[in-house]
XYZ file of C-alpha atoms in Angstrom:
340
model
C -15.472 -30.354 89.531
C -13.659 -27.265 90.739
C -11.450 -26.532 93.719
C -11.982 -23.472 95.862
C -10.719 -21.874 99.050
C -6.990 -22.382 98.870
C -6.411 -20.416 102.079
C -7.658 -20.435 105.668
C -11.394 -20.198 106.217
C -11.271 -16.700 107.675
C -9.286 -15.172 104.817
C -10.727 -13.577 101.711
C -10.035 -15.712 98.653
C -10.585 -15.463 94.930
C -13.154 -18.050 93.936
C -12.739 -19.827 90.603
C -14.727 -18.760 87.594
C -17.748 -20.943 86.942
C -18.824 -22.138 83.524
C -22.609 -22.081 83.522
C -24.433 -25.269 82.655
C -27.310 -25.507 80.192
C -29.942 -24.583 82.799
C -30.909 -21.058 81.769
C -31.588 -18.558 84.529
C -34.984 -16.976 83.920
C -36.544 -14.372 86.176
C -39.931 -15.513 87.483
C -41.283 -11.986 87.001
C -39.815 -8.661 85.774
C -37.570 -7.161 88.412
C -37.461 -10.278 90.588
C -33.993 -11.533 91.563
C -32.480 -14.888 90.634
C -33.000 -16.942 93.809
C -30.560 -19.526 95.108
C -31.106 -21.979 97.956
C -28.153 -23.326 99.990
C -28.984 -26.472 101.999
C -26.587 -27.211 104.843
C -25.116 -30.376 106.295
C -26.516 -32.087 109.367
C -26.843 -35.821 108.710
C -30.278 -37.081 109.866
C -31.350 -33.514 110.661
C -31.176 -32.916 106.916
C -34.660 -34.300 106.345
C -35.785 -30.852 107.547
C -34.746 -29.568 104.116
C -37.710 -31.441 102.638
C -40.073 -29.443 104.837
C -38.300 -26.220 103.871
C -38.689 -26.937 100.149
C -42.353 -27.847 100.560
C -43.111 -24.682 102.517
C -41.181 -22.453 100.084
C -43.169 -23.929 97.189
C -46.390 -23.146 99.062
C -45.230 -19.513 99.220
C -44.523 -19.530 95.492
C -40.739 -19.429 95.997
C -38.990 -21.824 93.621
C -35.234 -21.245 93.429
C -33.490 -21.326 90.066
C -30.255 -22.427 91.768
C -29.831 -25.003 94.517
C -26.645 -25.995 96.287
C -26.067 -28.479 99.070
C -23.576 -30.020 101.425
C -23.729 -33.605 102.710
C -27.381 -34.551 103.321
C -28.236 -31.112 101.954
C -26.677 -32.222 98.660
C -28.877 -35.341 98.668
C -32.113 -33.393 99.206
C -31.035 -30.691 96.738
C -30.303 -33.356 94.126
C -33.685 -35.015 94.674
C -35.440 -31.675 94.254
C -33.412 -30.631 91.194
C -34.051 -33.982 89.486
C -37.786 -33.987 90.235
C -37.619 -36.902 92.682
C -38.331 -35.186 95.989
C -41.676 -36.987 96.312
C -39.980 -40.393 96.082
C -37.280 -39.424 98.591
C -39.816 -38.061 101.074
C -42.030 -41.146 100.819
C -39.031 -43.383 101.520
C -37.613 -41.449 104.487
C -41.040 -41.242 106.107
C -41.225 -45.050 106.034
C -37.814 -45.558 107.645
C -37.793 -47.062 111.116
C -34.881 -48.063 113.300
C -35.225 -51.753 112.449
C -34.630 -50.840 108.821
C -31.719 -48.688 109.957
C -30.104 -51.746 111.557
C -30.200 -53.489 108.176
C -28.211 -50.647 106.649
C -25.250 -50.972 109.045
C -22.152 -52.500 107.472
C -18.613 -52.299 108.834
C -15.900 -51.370 106.368
C -12.550 -49.618 105.874
C -12.321 -45.900 106.540
C -15.261 -45.736 108.961
C -16.391 -47.105 112.320
C -19.793 -47.686 110.742
C -19.349 -47.769 106.976
C -23.014 -47.117 106.212
C -22.547 -47.881 102.525
C -25.896 -49.652 102.324
C -27.691 -46.636 103.747
C -25.918 -44.230 101.424
C -26.660 -46.439 98.417
C -30.345 -46.579 99.387
C -30.481 -42.791 99.696
C -28.851 -42.242 96.334
C -31.223 -44.675 94.603
C -33.924 -42.072 95.152
C -32.298 -39.348 93.063
C -31.703 -41.349 89.867
C -28.906 -41.287 87.282
C -28.396 -37.817 85.818
C -25.664 -35.552 84.569
C -25.671 -32.295 86.497
C -25.627 -30.340 83.227
C -28.985 -31.828 82.183
C -30.915 -30.766 85.284
C -33.662 -28.158 84.782
C -32.136 -25.925 87.504
C -28.544 -25.125 88.333
C -27.130 -27.489 90.921
C -23.864 -27.619 92.835
C -22.553 -29.419 95.887
C -19.455 -29.380 98.073
C -16.946 -32.034 99.140
C -13.536 -31.887 100.829
C -10.192 -33.052 99.440
C -8.945 -35.172 102.351
C -5.248 -34.843 101.502
C -5.109 -31.100 100.879
C -8.032 -29.868 102.963
C -9.471 -27.962 100.030
C -13.076 -27.352 99.135
C -14.219 -29.133 95.974
C -17.206 -27.939 93.962
C -19.269 -30.288 91.801
C -21.080 -28.446 88.997
C -20.954 -30.998 86.188
C -20.683 -34.741 85.640
C -22.483 -37.521 87.470
C -25.061 -36.341 90.007
C -24.722 -39.616 91.931
C -20.942 -39.340 92.231
C -21.214 -35.729 93.378
C -23.702 -36.566 96.131
C -21.744 -39.646 97.253
C -18.659 -37.497 97.772
C -20.487 -34.633 99.456
C -22.100 -36.911 102.059
C -19.022 -39.026 102.925
C -19.247 -38.159 106.633
C -15.942 -39.107 108.305
C -16.370 -42.034 110.672
C -19.773 -42.944 109.235
C -19.242 -43.236 105.467
C -15.903 -44.134 103.840
C -14.171 -41.579 101.587
C -14.878 -41.481 97.848
C -12.234 -41.474 95.124
C -12.547 -38.420 92.855
C -11.886 -38.266 89.124
C -8.373 -36.961 89.731
C -7.605 -39.741 92.232
C -8.072 -37.579 95.328
C -9.936 -38.991 98.321
C -13.024 -36.889 99.015
C -15.030 -36.612 102.234
C -17.996 -34.649 103.554
C -18.129 -31.011 102.468
C -19.171 -30.002 105.979
C -15.504 -29.960 106.951
C -14.959 -26.821 104.873
C -18.330 -25.261 104.008
C -21.388 -26.674 105.813
C -23.787 -24.206 104.126
C -22.556 -23.447 100.567
C -23.691 -19.857 100.115
C -20.593 -18.912 98.075
C -21.271 -21.681 95.561
C -24.859 -20.487 95.091
C -23.638 -16.973 94.365
C -20.965 -18.273 91.981
C -23.656 -20.134 90.048
C -25.536 -16.870 89.512
C -27.804 -16.330 92.519
C -28.667 -12.701 93.264
C -30.524 -13.584 96.468
C -29.532 -16.574 98.585
C -31.719 -18.314 101.143
C -29.545 -20.500 103.391
C -30.649 -23.305 105.704
C -28.323 -23.958 108.644
C -29.118 -27.131 110.601
C -26.355 -26.695 113.168
C -27.308 -23.463 114.882
C -28.369 -24.847 118.286
C -26.492 -28.129 118.645
C -23.293 -27.361 120.563
C -23.178 -29.298 123.828
C -26.487 -31.073 123.288
C -24.924 -34.549 123.174
C -23.365 -34.033 126.619
C -26.690 -34.451 128.420
C -27.631 -38.092 128.649
C -31.237 -39.024 128.121
C -33.095 -42.138 127.178
C -31.038 -44.086 124.665
C -32.287 -43.624 121.135
C -32.360 -46.424 118.562
C -29.308 -44.793 116.993
C -27.371 -45.140 120.258
C -28.461 -48.755 120.575
C -27.278 -49.291 117.008
C -23.752 -47.971 117.619
C -23.307 -49.358 121.146
C -21.684 -52.647 119.956
C -19.103 -50.691 117.964
C -18.184 -48.593 120.993
C -17.898 -51.741 123.125
C -15.552 -53.328 120.598
C -13.317 -50.268 120.554
C -13.173 -50.175 124.355
C -12.235 -53.844 124.460
C -9.548 -53.246 121.848
C -7.883 -50.684 124.093
C -8.371 -52.802 127.224
C -10.842 -50.526 128.953
C -14.130 -51.309 130.603
C -17.020 -49.143 129.478
C -19.478 -47.622 131.886
C -22.869 -49.319 131.680
C -25.187 -47.294 129.405
C -28.164 -45.465 130.853
C -31.194 -47.665 131.457
C -33.330 -47.868 128.281
C -36.416 -46.654 130.185
C -34.662 -43.730 131.856
C -36.080 -40.373 130.780
C -34.321 -38.076 133.244
C -31.219 -36.187 132.115
C -27.960 -37.018 133.880
C -25.745 -33.914 134.280
C -22.326 -34.105 132.673
C -20.657 -33.646 136.078
C -22.143 -36.958 137.262
C -21.250 -39.152 134.310
C -18.253 -39.254 131.997
C -19.373 -38.837 128.376
C -19.069 -41.919 126.204
C -17.173 -42.357 122.974
C -19.936 -41.282 120.621
C -21.094 -38.441 122.853
C -17.579 -37.024 122.598
C -17.358 -37.716 118.853
C -20.701 -36.116 117.999
C -20.177 -33.144 120.316
C -16.778 -32.459 118.748
C -18.333 -32.638 115.277
C -21.096 -30.258 116.363
C -18.564 -27.712 117.628
C -16.512 -27.950 114.435
C -19.461 -27.477 112.087
C -20.902 -24.634 114.158
C -17.613 -22.713 114.146
C -16.962 -23.273 110.437
C -20.487 -22.174 109.563
C -20.144 -18.989 111.613
C -16.808 -18.185 109.980
C -18.016 -18.747 106.438
C -21.242 -16.799 106.892
C -19.389 -13.885 108.437
C -17.460 -13.548 105.193
C -20.357 -14.243 102.836
C -23.705 -13.895 104.611
C -26.880 -15.089 102.908
C -29.738 -12.715 102.228
C -32.029 -14.859 104.371
C -30.988 -17.455 106.953
C -33.272 -20.212 108.227
C -32.167 -22.177 111.295
C -34.648 -24.967 112.126
C -34.494 -25.991 115.789
C -33.228 -29.569 115.536
C -30.957 -30.073 118.534
C -33.222 -32.837 119.857
C -32.294 -35.036 116.876
C -29.028 -36.989 116.866
C -26.799 -37.154 113.803
C -27.805 -40.734 112.958
C -31.523 -40.709 113.823
C -32.592 -41.037 110.193
C -35.785 -42.775 111.335
C -37.253 -39.518 112.712
C -37.912 -37.939 109.326
C -41.484 -36.836 110.032
C -40.316 -34.692 112.970
C -37.484 -33.122 111.008
C -39.683 -32.360 107.979
C -42.248 -30.630 110.180
C -39.568 -28.533 111.894
C -38.325 -27.416 108.467
C -41.842 -26.422 107.428
C -42.331 -24.443 110.639
C -39.049 -22.566 110.116
C -40.355 -21.236 106.800
C -43.797 -20.389 108.175
C -42.251 -18.381 111.008
C -40.315 -16.218 108.539
C -42.713 -16.019 105.605
C -42.800 -12.210 105.515
C -39.001 -11.901 105.562
C -38.644 -14.622 102.920
C -41.094 -12.935 100.567
C -39.320 -9.606 101.073
C -35.939 -11.215 100.356
C -37.093 -12.452 96.948
C -38.962 -9.257 96.074
C -42.482 -10.565 96.596
C -45.286 -8.694 98.365
C -47.267 -10.270 101.163
C -50.609 -11.755 100.098
C -53.503 -9.311 100.359
C -54.954 -9.085 103.840
C -51.830 -10.246 105.681
C -50.114 -7.860 108.123
């Protein structure tokens, strides 16, 4: 575990030296660059990473380095440990009734979600990062000092647990040095810098937050996720002695403009989180842009709609298909014969 980024996000900083793990970097063909893949945060939207990995493999692009943040760390870990098939099969079976069974209230979060996180992590297995066949790294945030923390060795499970400790959803995780760690999306939602530090010469980044600002401030039919968190919001309103507006009718499909309805607690919370992650991502990528950026269009999915995996996976696949020529060029591959 290493710390990075001691200064403000928009300042140049000296990143720590990285001791390479046992995974040897081998060029796929003479003259081809070492390819790294940086998978960004985005909670339930992160299932799109599965579609991205599948589509890249179909193009013959298999990165030697993979980094992730939050749910991106989970998918990256599953891929690096050879368990992506098991993770995909599980998330495709998820429905919102199963999601209800994963809800558990606890300290440090409105919805602790420990059962859900434990179920996710069961699908990557017990490994030491150093034993993985590809180089892996993920990002968390030191809650007390606001610093970025890099995981490049040690327990893969512990690293992923820390990286996906989304504030308000999952409780913080205690690090080896006693620090409380939370979601890496607070400091680096798409860890391009970590991929380069691990040896990547070309970095493909996947940003899940490119079109989400303001999307939660248009009310539509209530999703299962909103039904799931409604009792928590009601309890908080009662605690502060306020009456909540009645939620939109479950069968209502027409948007209600923001001017006509005050946004609810979780609309405000999720919109604020969207703004924060969008601005941090823009700032970080301005300082260290990837060689190729994929931005799947996922604004229609809420942060906690984990039961819509099939949609997200397909959107990730489409994002790769739409940019196949640019992706092949970025990794030094020619287009297949006969393609324009």
